PDB file of N, CA, C, O and CB in Angstrom:
ATOM      1  N   UNK A   1      89.657 -74.805   1.726  1.00  0.00           N
ATOM      2  CA  UNK A   1      90.955 -75.137   1.185  1.00  0.00           C
ATOM      3  C   UNK A   1      91.659 -76.069   2.167  1.00  0.00           C
ATOM      4  O   UNK A   1      91.636 -75.850   3.379  1.00  0.00           O
ATOM      5  CB  UNK A   1      91.796 -73.857   0.916  1.00  0.00           C
ATOM      6  N   UNK A   2      92.269 -77.089   1.635  1.00  0.00           N
ATOM      7  CA  UNK A   2      92.956 -78.049   2.496  1.00  0.00           C
ATOM      8  C   UNK A   2      94.326 -77.507   2.901  1.00  0.00           C
ATOM      9  O   UNK A   2      94.860 -76.604   2.257  1.00  0.00           O
ATOM     10  CB  UNK A   2      93.104 -79.413   1.784  1.00  0.00           C
ATOM     11  N   UNK A   3      94.882 -78.061   3.961  1.00  0.00           N
ATOM     12  CA  UNK A   3      96.206 -77.633   4.429  1.00  0.00           C
ATOM     13  C   UNK A   3      97.265 -77.867   3.363  1.00  0.00           C
ATOM     14  O   UNK A   3      98.184 -77.062   3.211  1.00  0.00           O
ATOM     15  CB  UNK A   3      96.587 -78.373   5.714  1.00  0.00           C
ATOM     16  N   UNK A   4      97.138 -78.972   2.621  1.00  0.00           N
ATOM     17  CA  UNK A   4      98.112 -79.278   1.573  1.00  0.00           C
ATOM     18  C   UNK A   4      98.088 -78.218   0.478  1.00  0.00           C
ATOM     19  O   UNK A   4      99.141 -77.790   0.005  1.00  0.00           O
ATOM     20  CB  UNK A   4      97.835 -80.661   0.974  1.00  0.00           C
ATOM     21  N   UNK A   5      96.903 -77.797   0.075  1.00  0.00           N
ATOM     22  CA  UNK A   5      96.779 -76.768  -0.960  1.00  0.00           C
ATOM     23  C   UNK A   5      97.280 -75.434  -0.432  1.00  0.00           C
ATOM     24  O   UNK A   5      97.964 -74.698  -1.143  1.00  0.00           O
ATOM     25  CB  UNK A   5      95.316 -76.640  -1.437  1.00  0.00           C
ATOM     26  N   UNK A   6      96.943 -75.120   0.811  1.00  0.00           N
ATOM     27  CA  UNK A   6      97.334 -73.848   1.407  1.00  0.00           C
ATOM     28  C   UNK A   6      98.846 -73.714   1.528  1.00  0.00           C
ATOM     29  O   UNK A   6      99.379 -72.609   1.432  1.00  0.00           O
ATOM     30  CB  UNK A   6      96.695 -73.695   2.771  1.00  0.00           C
ATOM     31  N   UNK A   7      99.541 -74.828   1.738  1.00  0.00           N
ATOM     32  CA  UNK A   7     100.989 -74.761   1.925  1.00  0.00           C
ATOM     33  C   UNK A   7     101.775 -75.031   0.645  1.00  0.00           C
ATOM     34  O   UNK A   7     103.002 -74.927   0.654  1.00  0.00           O
ATOM     35  CB  UNK A   7     101.407 -75.742   2.983  1.00  0.00           C
ATOM     36  N   UNK A   8     101.109 -75.373  -0.449  1.00  0.00           N
ATOM     37  CA  UNK A   8     101.795 -75.636  -1.709  1.00  0.00           C
ATOM     38  C   UNK A   8     102.466 -74.362  -2.213  1.00  0.00           C
ATOM     39  O   UNK A   8     101.843 -73.303  -2.291  1.00  0.00           O
ATOM     40  CB  UNK A   8     100.808 -76.182  -2.765  1.00  0.00           C
ATOM     41  N   UNK A   9     103.728 -74.484  -2.546  1.00  0.00           N
ATOM     42  CA  UNK A   9     104.492 -73.333  -3.023  1.00  0.00           C
ATOM     43  C   UNK A   9     104.015 -72.938  -4.414  1.00  0.00           C
ATOM     44  O   UNK A   9     103.961 -73.770  -5.320  1.00  0.00           O
ATOM     45  CB  UNK A   9     106.007 -73.646  -3.038  1.00  0.00           C
ATOM     46  N   UNK A  10     103.673 -71.677  -4.576  1.00  0.00           N
ATOM     47  CA  UNK A  10     103.173 -71.162  -5.847  1.00  0.00           C
ATOM     48  C   UNK A  10     104.362 -70.676  -6.682  1.00  0.00           C
ATOM     49  O   UNK A  10     105.121 -69.806  -6.254  1.00  0.00           O
ATOM     50  CB  UNK A  10     102.136 -70.008  -5.620  1.00  0.00           C
ATOM     51  N   UNK A  11     104.507 -71.243  -7.860  1.00  0.00           N
ATOM     52  CA  UNK A  11     105.606 -70.876  -8.756  1.00  0.00           C
ATOM     53  C   UNK A  11     105.336 -69.524  -9.403  1.00  0.00           C
ATOM     54  O   UNK A  11     104.187 -69.152  -9.639  1.00  0.00           O
ATOM     55  CB  UNK A  11     105.809 -71.955  -9.839  1.00  0.00           C
ATOM     56  N   UNK A  12     106.391 -68.812  -9.679  1.00  0.00           N
ATOM     57  CA  UNK A  12     106.253 -67.530 -10.359  1.00  0.00           C
ATOM     58  C   UNK A  12     105.661 -67.730 -11.758  1.00  0.00           C
ATOM     59  O   UNK A  12     106.005 -68.694 -12.442  1.00  0.00           O
ATOM     60  CB  UNK A  12     107.619 -66.814 -10.447  1.00  0.00           C
ATOM     61  N   UNK A  13     104.785 -66.836 -12.180  1.00  0.00           N
ATOM     62  CA  UNK A  13     104.242 -66.931 -13.540  1.00  0.00           C
ATOM     63  C   UNK A  13     105.169 -66.296 -14.589  1.00  0.00           C
ATOM     64  O   UNK A  13     104.844 -66.272 -15.776  1.00  0.00           O
ATOM     65  CB  UNK A  13     102.872 -66.264 -13.596  1.00  0.00           C
ATOM     66  N   UNK A  14     106.308 -65.790 -14.147  1.00  0.00           N
ATOM     67  CA  UNK A  14     107.242 -65.136 -15.058  1.00  0.00           C
ATOM     68  C   UNK A  14     107.702 -66.109 -16.144  1.00  0.00           C
ATOM     69  O   UNK A  14     108.082 -67.246 -15.862  1.00  0.00           O
ATOM     70  CB  UNK A  14     108.455 -64.585 -14.283  1.00  0.00           C
ATOM     71  N   UNK A  15     107.657 -65.632 -17.399  1.00  0.00           N
ATOM     72  CA  UNK A  15     108.144 -66.444 -18.520  1.00  0.00           C
ATOM     73  C   UNK A  15     109.319 -65.754 -19.219  1.00  0.00           C
ATOM     74  O   UNK A  15     109.649 -66.066 -20.363  1.00  0.00           O
ATOM     75  CB  UNK A  15     107.004 -66.709 -19.531  1.00  0.00           C
ATOM     76  N   UNK A  16     109.938 -64.814 -18.510  1.00  0.00           N
ATOM     77  CA  UNK A  16     111.120 -64.087 -19.000  1.00  0.00           C
ATOM     78  C   UNK A  16     110.846 -63.268 -20.259  1.00  0.00           C
ATOM     79  O   UNK A  16     111.718 -63.116 -21.113  1.00  0.00           O
ATOM     80  CB  UNK A  16     112.239 -65.063 -19.278  1.00  0.00           C
ATOM     81  N   UNK A  17     109.636 -62.747 -20.362  1.00  0.00           N
ATOM     82  CA  UNK A  17     109.273 -61.804 -21.417  1.00  0.00           C
ATOM     83  C   UNK A  17     108.851 -60.537 -20.678  1.00  0.00           C
ATOM     84  O   UNK A  17     107.668 -60.198 -20.622  1.00  0.00           O
ATOM     85  CB  UNK A  17     108.110 -62.369 -22.381  1.00  0.00           C
ATOM     86  N   UNK A  18     109.824 -59.856 -20.121  1.00  0.00           N
ATOM     87  CA  UNK A  18     109.567 -58.729 -19.226  1.00  0.00           C
ATOM     88  C   UNK A  18     109.464 -57.429 -20.011  1.00  0.00           C
ATOM     89  O   UNK A  18     110.469 -56.785 -20.312  1.00  0.00           O
ATOM     90  CB  UNK A  18     110.670 -58.620 -18.166  1.00  0.00           C
ATOM     91  N   UNK A  19     108.238 -57.059 -20.334  1.00  0.00           N
ATOM     92  CA  UNK A  19     107.970 -55.847 -21.099  1.00  0.00           C
ATOM     93  C   UNK A  19     106.638 -55.303 -20.611  1.00  0.00           C
ATOM     94  O   UNK A  19     105.590 -55.910 -20.831  1.00  0.00           O
ATOM     95  CB  UNK A  19     107.952 -56.122 -22.653  1.00  0.00           C
ATOM     96  N   UNK A  20     106.688 -54.162 -19.952  1.00  0.00           N
ATOM     97  CA  UNK A  20     105.470 -53.587 -19.399  1.00  0.00           C
ATOM     98  C   UNK A  20     104.697 -52.829 -20.478  1.00  0.00           C
ATOM     99  O   UNK A  20     105.259 -52.004 -21.199  1.00  0.00           O
ATOM    100  CB  UNK A  20     105.802 -52.654 -18.221  1.00  0.00           C
ATOM    101  N   UNK A  21     103.422 -53.118 -20.576  1.00  0.00           N
ATOM    102  CA  UNK A  21     102.542 -52.429 -21.512  1.00  0.00           C
ATOM    103  C   UNK A  21     102.146 -51.101 -20.876  1.00  0.00           C
ATOM    104  O   UNK A  21     101.498 -51.083 -19.830  1.00  0.00           O
ATOM    105  CB  UNK A  21     101.277 -53.298 -21.865  1.00  0.00           C
ATOM    106  N   UNK A  22     102.526 -49.999 -21.495  1.00  0.00           N
ATOM    107  CA  UNK A  22     102.264 -48.666 -20.939  1.00  0.00           C
ATOM    108  C   UNK A  22     100.772 -48.367 -20.830  1.00  0.00           C
ATOM    109  O   UNK A  22     100.345 -47.630 -19.941  1.00  0.00           O
ATOM    110  CB  UNK A  22     102.934 -47.603 -21.796  1.00  0.00           C
ATOM    111  N   UNK A  23      99.996 -48.932 -21.720  1.00  0.00           N
ATOM    112  CA  UNK A  23      98.562 -48.668 -21.735  1.00  0.00           C
ATOM    113  C   UNK A  23      97.828 -49.414 -20.614  1.00  0.00           C
ATOM    114  O   UNK A  23      96.989 -48.828 -19.930  1.00  0.00           O
ATOM    115  CB  UNK A  23      97.978 -49.056 -23.085  1.00  0.00           C
ATOM    116  N   UNK A  24      98.134 -50.684 -20.426  1.00  0.00           N
ATOM    117  CA  UNK A  24      97.424 -51.483 -19.425  1.00  0.00           C
ATOM    118  C   UNK A  24      98.142 -51.528 -18.078  1.00  0.00           C
ATOM    119  O   UNK A  24      97.509 -51.735 -17.043  1.00  0.00           O
ATOM    120  CB  UNK A  24      97.234 -52.889 -19.938  1.00  0.00           C
ATOM    121  N   UNK A  25      99.454 -51.337 -18.091  1.00  0.00           N
ATOM    122  CA  UNK A  25     100.231 -51.461 -16.863  1.00  0.00           C
ATOM    123  C   UNK A  25     100.584 -52.896 -16.524  1.00  0.00           C
ATOM    124  O   UNK A  25     101.096 -53.170 -15.439  1.00  0.00           O
ATOM    125  CB  UNK A  25      99.480 -50.855 -15.725  1.00  0.00           C
ATOM    126  N   UNK A  26     100.317 -53.816 -17.441  1.00  0.00           N
ATOM    127  CA  UNK A  26     100.596 -55.237 -17.224  1.00  0.00           C
ATOM    128  C   UNK A  26     101.850 -55.651 -17.979  1.00  0.00           C
ATOM    129  O   UNK A  26     102.166 -55.101 -19.034  1.00  0.00           O
ATOM    130  CB  UNK A  26      99.399 -56.100 -17.663  1.00  0.00           C
ATOM    131  N   UNK A  27     102.560 -56.631 -17.423  1.00  0.00           N
ATOM    132  CA  UNK A  27     103.680 -57.225 -18.142  1.00  0.00           C
ATOM    133  C   UNK A  27     103.110 -58.020 -19.307  1.00  0.00           C
ATOM    134  O   UNK A  27     102.133 -58.752 -19.143  1.00  0.00           O
ATOM    135  CB  UNK A  27     104.555 -58.132 -17.203  1.00  0.00           C
ATOM    136  N   UNK A  28     103.710 -57.881 -20.473  1.00  0.00           N
ATOM    137  CA  UNK A  28     103.226 -58.587 -21.659  1.00  0.00           C
ATOM    138  C   UNK A  28     103.520 -60.079 -21.612  1.00  0.00           C
ATOM    139  O   UNK A  28     102.962 -60.843 -22.398  1.00  0.00           O
ATOM    140  CB  UNK A  28     103.843 -57.992 -22.900  1.00  0.00           C
ATOM    141  N   UNK A  29     104.390 -60.501 -20.701  1.00  0.00           N
ATOM    142  CA  UNK A  29     104.718 -61.920 -20.574  1.00  0.00           C
ATOM    143  C   UNK A  29     103.860 -62.638 -19.549  1.00  0.00           C
ATOM    144  O   UNK A  29     103.287 -63.688 -19.840  1.00  0.00           O
ATOM    145  CB  UNK A  29     106.164 -62.079 -20.210  1.00  0.00           C
ATOM    146  N   UNK A  30     103.769 -62.073 -18.340  1.00  0.00           N
ATOM    147  CA  UNK A  30     103.073 -62.782 -17.247  1.00  0.00           C
ATOM    148  C   UNK A  30     101.754 -62.120 -16.842  1.00  0.00           C
ATOM    149  O   UNK A  30     100.997 -62.690 -16.056  1.00  0.00           O
ATOM    150  CB  UNK A  30     103.979 -62.867 -16.031  1.00  0.00           C
ATOM    151  N   UNK A  31     101.475 -60.944 -17.360  1.00  0.00           N
ATOM    152  CA  UNK A  31     100.230 -60.220 -17.092  1.00  0.00           C
ATOM    153  C   UNK A  31     100.085 -59.758 -15.645  1.00  0.00           C
ATOM    154  O   UNK A  31      98.974 -59.517 -15.174  1.00  0.00           O
ATOM    155  CB  UNK A  31      99.061 -61.086 -17.448  1.00  0.00           C
ATOM    156  N   UNK A  32     101.214 -59.633 -14.940  1.00  0.00           N
ATOM    157  CA  UNK A  32     101.163 -59.044 -13.608  1.00  0.00           C
ATOM    158  C   UNK A  32     101.432 -57.552 -13.716  1.00  0.00           C
ATOM    159  O   UNK A  32     102.048 -57.091 -14.678  1.00  0.00           O
ATOM    160  CB  UNK A  32     102.182 -59.722 -12.656  1.00  0.00           C
ATOM    161  N   UNK A  33     100.962 -56.788 -12.712  1.00  0.00           N
ATOM    162  CA  UNK A  33     101.280 -55.372 -12.613  1.00  0.00           C
ATOM    163  C   UNK A  33     102.637 -55.239 -11.933  1.00  0.00           C
ATOM    164  O   UNK A  33     103.094 -56.163 -11.260  1.00  0.00           O
ATOM    165  CB  UNK A  33     100.172 -54.592 -11.830  1.00  0.00           C
ATOM    166  N   UNK A  34     103.276 -54.093 -12.110  1.00  0.00           N
ATOM    167  CA  UNK A  34     104.621 -53.900 -11.575  1.00  0.00           C
ATOM    168  C   UNK A  34     104.662 -54.095 -10.063  1.00  0.00           C
ATOM    169  O   UNK A  34     105.627 -54.657  -9.544  1.00  0.00           O
ATOM    170  CB  UNK A  34     105.132 -52.513 -11.931  1.00  0.00           C
ATOM    171  N   UNK A  35     103.633 -53.643  -9.345  1.00  0.00           N
ATOM    172  CA  UNK A  35     103.648 -53.817  -7.887  1.00  0.00           C
ATOM    173  C   UNK A  35     103.544 -55.296  -7.506  1.00  0.00           C
ATOM    174  O   UNK A  35     104.107 -55.717  -6.496  1.00  0.00           O
ATOM    175  CB  UNK A  35     102.495 -53.025  -7.242  1.00  0.00           C
ATOM    176  N   UNK A  36     102.831 -56.076  -8.305  1.00  0.00           N
ATOM    177  CA  UNK A  36     102.734 -57.512  -8.045  1.00  0.00           C
ATOM    178  C   UNK A  36     104.081 -58.194  -8.298  1.00  0.00           C
ATOM    179  O   UNK A  36     104.461 -59.116  -7.576  1.00  0.00           O
ATOM    180  CB  UNK A  36     101.635 -58.148  -8.928  1.00  0.00           C
ATOM    181  N   UNK A  37     104.784 -57.743  -9.305  1.00  0.00           N
ATOM    182  CA  UNK A  37     106.108 -58.296  -9.611  1.00  0.00           C
ATOM    183  C   UNK A  37     107.085 -57.926  -8.496  1.00  0.00           C
ATOM    184  O   UNK A  37     107.842 -58.771  -8.020  1.00  0.00           O
ATOM    185  CB  UNK A  37     106.626 -57.775 -10.986  1.00  0.00           C
ATOM    186  N   UNK A  38     107.063 -56.670  -8.089  1.00  0.00           N
ATOM    187  CA  UNK A  38     107.975 -56.205  -7.043  1.00  0.00           C
ATOM    188  C   UNK A  38     107.733 -56.896  -5.701  1.00  0.00           C
ATOM    189  O   UNK A  38     108.686 -57.176  -4.974  1.00  0.00           O
ATOM    190  CB  UNK A  38     107.839 -54.705  -6.873  1.00  0.00           C
ATOM    191  N   UNK A  39     106.486 -57.173  -5.368  1.00  0.00           N
ATOM    192  CA  UNK A  39     106.141 -57.759  -4.076  1.00  0.00           C
ATOM    193  C   UNK A  39     106.230 -59.286  -4.040  1.00  0.00           C
ATOM    194  O   UNK A  39     106.111 -59.877  -2.967  1.00  0.00           O
ATOM    195  CB  UNK A  39     104.759 -57.342  -3.699  1.00  0.00           C
ATOM    196  N   UNK A  40     106.435 -59.933  -5.184  1.00  0.00           N
ATOM    197  CA  UNK A  40     106.352 -61.387  -5.290  1.00  0.00           C
ATOM    198  C   UNK A  40     107.128 -62.112  -4.192  1.00  0.00           C
ATOM    199  O   UNK A  40     106.602 -63.043  -3.582  1.00  0.00           O
ATOM    200  CB  UNK A  40     106.860 -61.825  -6.635  1.00  0.00           C
ATOM    201  N   UNK A  41     108.346 -61.708  -3.935  1.00  0.00           N
ATOM    202  CA  UNK A  41     109.199 -62.415  -2.976  1.00  0.00           C
ATOM    203  C   UNK A  41     108.713 -62.307  -1.531  1.00  0.00           C
ATOM    204  O   UNK A  41     109.058 -63.148  -0.701  1.00  0.00           O
ATOM    205  CB  UNK A  41     110.601 -61.886  -3.065  1.00  0.00           C
ATOM    206  N   UNK A  42     107.922 -61.288  -1.225  1.00  0.00           N
ATOM    207  CA  UNK A  42     107.438 -61.132   0.151  1.00  0.00           C
ATOM    208  C   UNK A  42     105.969 -61.532   0.311  1.00  0.00           C
ATOM    209  O   UNK A  42     105.432 -61.484   1.417  1.00  0.00           O
ATOM    210  CB  UNK A  42     107.622 -59.695   0.601  1.00  0.00           C
ATOM    211  N   UNK A  43     105.329 -61.919  -0.769  1.00  0.00           N
ATOM    212  CA  UNK A  43     103.922 -62.341  -0.702  1.00  0.00           C
ATOM    213  C   UNK A  43     103.784 -63.692  -0.013  1.00  0.00           C
ATOM    214  O   UNK A  43     104.663 -64.549  -0.108  1.00  0.00           O
ATOM    215  CB  UNK A  43     103.314 -62.408  -2.110  1.00  0.00           C
ATOM    216  N   UNK A  44     102.669 -63.862   0.677  1.00  0.00           N
ATOM    217  CA  UNK A  44     102.327 -65.176   1.219  1.00  0.00           C
ATOM    218  C   UNK A  44     101.919 -66.068   0.047  1.00  0.00           C
ATOM    219  O   UNK A  44     101.683 -65.579  -1.058  1.00  0.00           O
ATOM    220  CB  UNK A  44     101.175 -65.078   2.295  1.00  0.00           C
ATOM    221  N   UNK A  45     101.839 -67.351   0.284  1.00  0.00           N
ATOM    222  CA  UNK A  45     101.415 -68.276  -0.776  1.00  0.00           C
ATOM    223  C   UNK A  45      99.988 -67.955  -1.225  1.00  0.00           C
ATOM    224  O   UNK A  45      99.668 -68.074  -2.407  1.00  0.00           O
ATOM    225  CB  UNK A  45     101.505 -69.746  -0.287  1.00  0.00           C
ATOM    226  N   UNK A  46      99.145 -67.556  -0.299  1.00  0.00           N
ATOM    227  CA  UNK A  46      97.766 -67.185  -0.651  1.00  0.00           C
ATOM    228  C   UNK A  46      97.759 -65.960  -1.563  1.00  0.00           C
ATOM    229  O   UNK A  46      97.018 -65.919  -2.545  1.00  0.00           O
ATOM    230  CB  UNK A  46      96.932 -66.906   0.623  1.00  0.00           C
ATOM    231  N   UNK A  47      98.582 -64.965  -1.238  1.00  0.00           N
ATOM    232  CA  UNK A  47      98.672 -63.772  -2.080  1.00  0.00           C
ATOM    233  C   UNK A  47      99.208 -64.127  -3.463  1.00  0.00           C
ATOM    234  O   UNK A  47      98.739 -63.602  -4.473  1.00  0.00           O
ATOM    235  CB  UNK A  47      99.570 -62.712  -1.419  1.00  0.00           C
ATOM    236  N   UNK A  48     100.183 -65.014  -3.499  1.00  0.00           N
ATOM    237  CA  UNK A  48     100.722 -65.445  -4.792  1.00  0.00           C
ATOM    238  C   UNK A  48      99.657 -66.144  -5.627  1.00  0.00           C
ATOM    239  O   UNK A  48      99.533 -65.892  -6.825  1.00  0.00           O
ATOM    240  CB  UNK A  48     101.921 -66.376  -4.589  1.00  0.00           C
ATOM    241  N   UNK A  49      98.894 -67.016  -4.993  1.00  0.00           N
ATOM    242  CA  UNK A  49      97.813 -67.722  -5.703  1.00  0.00           C
ATOM    243  C   UNK A  49      96.820 -66.721  -6.286  1.00  0.00           C
ATOM    244  O   UNK A  49      96.409 -66.847  -7.439  1.00  0.00           O
ATOM    245  CB  UNK A  49      97.081 -68.708  -4.753  1.00  0.00           C
ATOM    246  N   UNK A  50      96.438 -65.730  -5.487  1.00  0.00           N
ATOM    247  CA  UNK A  50      95.501 -64.702  -5.950  1.00  0.00           C
ATOM    248  C   UNK A  50      96.094 -63.903  -7.107  1.00  0.00           C
ATOM    249  O   UNK A  50      95.395 -63.577  -8.067  1.00  0.00           O
ATOM    250  CB  UNK A  50      95.125 -63.759  -4.794  1.00  0.00           C
ATOM    251  N   UNK A  51      97.372 -63.592  -7.012  1.00  0.00           N
ATOM    252  CA  UNK A  51      98.051 -62.846  -8.073  1.00  0.00           C
ATOM    253  C   UNK A  51      98.077 -63.643  -9.372  1.00  0.00           C
ATOM    254  O   UNK A  51      97.817 -63.096 -10.444  1.00  0.00           O
ATOM    255  CB  UNK A  51      99.480 -62.490  -7.646  1.00  0.00           C
ATOM    256  N   UNK A  52      98.390 -64.924  -9.279  1.00  0.00           N
ATOM    257  CA  UNK A  52      98.417 -65.789 -10.461  1.00  0.00           C
ATOM    258  C   UNK A  52      97.018 -65.879 -11.076  1.00  0.00           C
ATOM    259  O   UNK A  52      96.878 -65.855 -12.299  1.00  0.00           O
ATOM    260  CB  UNK A  52      98.941 -67.205 -10.092  1.00  0.00           C
ATOM    261  N   UNK A  53      95.992 -65.983 -10.244  1.00  0.00           N
ATOM    262  CA  UNK A  53      94.614 -66.040 -10.752  1.00  0.00           C
ATOM    263  C   UNK A  53      94.230 -64.745 -11.455  1.00  0.00           C
ATOM    264  O   UNK A  53      93.615 -64.777 -12.521  1.00  0.00           O
ATOM    265  CB  UNK A  53      93.631 -66.323  -9.608  1.00  0.00           C
ATOM    266  N   UNK A  54      94.587 -63.605 -10.865  1.00  0.00           N
ATOM    267  CA  UNK A  54      94.291 -62.314 -11.516  1.00  0.00           C
ATOM    268  C   UNK A  54      95.031 -62.193 -12.842  1.00  0.00           C
ATOM    269  O   UNK A  54      94.461 -61.746 -13.838  1.00  0.00           O
ATOM    270  CB  UNK A  54      94.675 -61.136 -10.590  1.00  0.00           C
ATOM    271  N   UNK A  55      96.298 -62.592 -12.855  1.00  0.00           N
ATOM    272  CA  UNK A  55      97.093 -62.508 -14.086  1.00  0.00           C
ATOM    273  C   UNK A  55      96.515 -63.408 -15.169  1.00  0.00           C
ATOM    274  O   UNK A  55      96.482 -63.027 -16.339  1.00  0.00           O
ATOM    275  CB  UNK A  55      98.557 -62.890 -13.810  1.00  0.00           C
ATOM    276  N   UNK A  56      96.062 -64.590 -14.793  1.00  0.00           N
ATOM    277  CA  UNK A  56      95.454 -65.510 -15.769  1.00  0.00           C
ATOM    278  C   UNK A  56      94.174 -64.912 -16.345  1.00  0.00           C
ATOM    279  O   UNK A  56      93.906 -65.046 -17.539  1.00  0.00           O
ATOM    280  CB  UNK A  56      95.151 -66.880 -15.115  1.00  0.00           C
ATOM    281  N   UNK A  57      93.388 -64.256 -15.502  1.00  0.00           N
ATOM    282  CA  UNK A  57      92.160 -63.618 -15.974  1.00  0.00           C
ATOM    283  C   UNK A  57      92.490 -62.459 -16.926  1.00  0.00           C
ATOM    284  O   UNK A  57      91.813 -62.267 -17.936  1.00  0.00           O
ATOM    285  CB  UNK A  57      91.319 -63.110 -14.775  1.00  0.00           C
ATOM    286  N   UNK A  58      93.526 -61.699 -16.597  1.00  0.00           N
ATOM    287  CA  UNK A  58      93.943 -60.599 -17.478  1.00  0.00           C
ATOM    288  C   UNK A  58      94.387 -61.138 -18.833  1.00  0.00           C
ATOM    289  O   UNK A  58      94.035 -60.582 -19.873  1.00  0.00           O
ATOM    290  CB  UNK A  58      95.085 -59.784 -16.829  1.00  0.00           C
ATOM    291  N   UNK A  59      95.150 -62.205 -18.817  1.00  0.00           N
ATOM    292  CA  UNK A  59      95.637 -62.803 -20.060  1.00  0.00           C
ATOM    293  C   UNK A  59      94.464 -63.295 -20.905  1.00  0.00           C
ATOM    294  O   UNK A  59      94.413 -63.057 -22.112  1.00  0.00           O
ATOM    295  CB  UNK A  59      96.608 -63.966 -19.761  1.00  0.00           C
ATOM    296  N   UNK A  60      93.530 -63.978 -20.262  1.00  0.00           N
ATOM    297  CA  UNK A  60      92.364 -64.489 -20.981  1.00  0.00           C
ATOM    298  C   UNK A  60      91.567 -63.348 -21.602  1.00  0.00           C
ATOM    299  O   UNK A  60      91.131 -63.451 -22.749  1.00  0.00           O
ATOM    300  CB  UNK A  60      91.468 -65.309 -20.041  1.00  0.00           C
ATOM    301  N   UNK A  61      91.374 -62.263 -20.861  1.00  0.00           N
ATOM    302  CA  UNK A  61      90.633 -61.110 -21.380  1.00  0.00           C
ATOM    303  C   UNK A  61      91.385 -60.457 -22.547  1.00  0.00           C
ATOM    304  O   UNK A  61      90.777 -60.035 -23.531  1.00  0.00           O
ATOM    305  CB  UNK A  61      90.391 -60.077 -20.256  1.00  0.00           C
ATOM    306  N   UNK A  62      92.710 -60.380 -22.425  1.00  0.00           N
ATOM    307  CA  UNK A  62      93.510 -59.752 -23.481  1.00  0.00           C
ATOM    308  C   UNK A  62      93.508 -60.561 -24.765  1.00  0.00           C
ATOM    309  O   UNK A  62      93.587 -60.002 -25.859  1.00  0.00           O
ATOM    310  CB  UNK A  62      94.932 -59.559 -23.011  1.00  0.00           C
ATOM    311  N   UNK A  63      93.418 -61.873 -24.631  1.00  0.00           N
ATOM    312  CA  UNK A  63      93.465 -62.749 -25.803  1.00  0.00           C
ATOM    313  C   UNK A  63      92.082 -63.047 -26.376  1.00  0.00           C
ATOM    314  O   UNK A  63      91.964 -63.711 -27.406  1.00  0.00           O
ATOM    315  CB  UNK A  63      94.148 -64.046 -25.445  1.00  0.00           C
ATOM    316  N   UNK A  64      91.050 -62.561 -25.717  1.00  0.00           N
ATOM    317  CA  UNK A  64      89.679 -62.820 -26.166  1.00  0.00           C
ATOM    318  C   UNK A  64      89.310 -61.967 -27.364  1.00  0.00           C
ATOM    319  O   UNK A  64      88.190 -62.061 -27.867  1.00  0.00           O
ATOM    320  CB  UNK A  64      88.696 -62.569 -25.037  1.00  0.00           C
TER     321      UNK A  64
END
């Protein structure tokens, strides 16, 4: 990973559809878990990138 990519600020995946699915534990809008949402502000950029990747994979699996 290049320094430019490593330092790029990762935007929140929140789309303001905040509704937690009781069955999966994921937000129905951004597909993050509650602990990922709560920790977002203190996560490193690398952690945020990983969280966004996991959420994207969850969304893809849910829509498949």
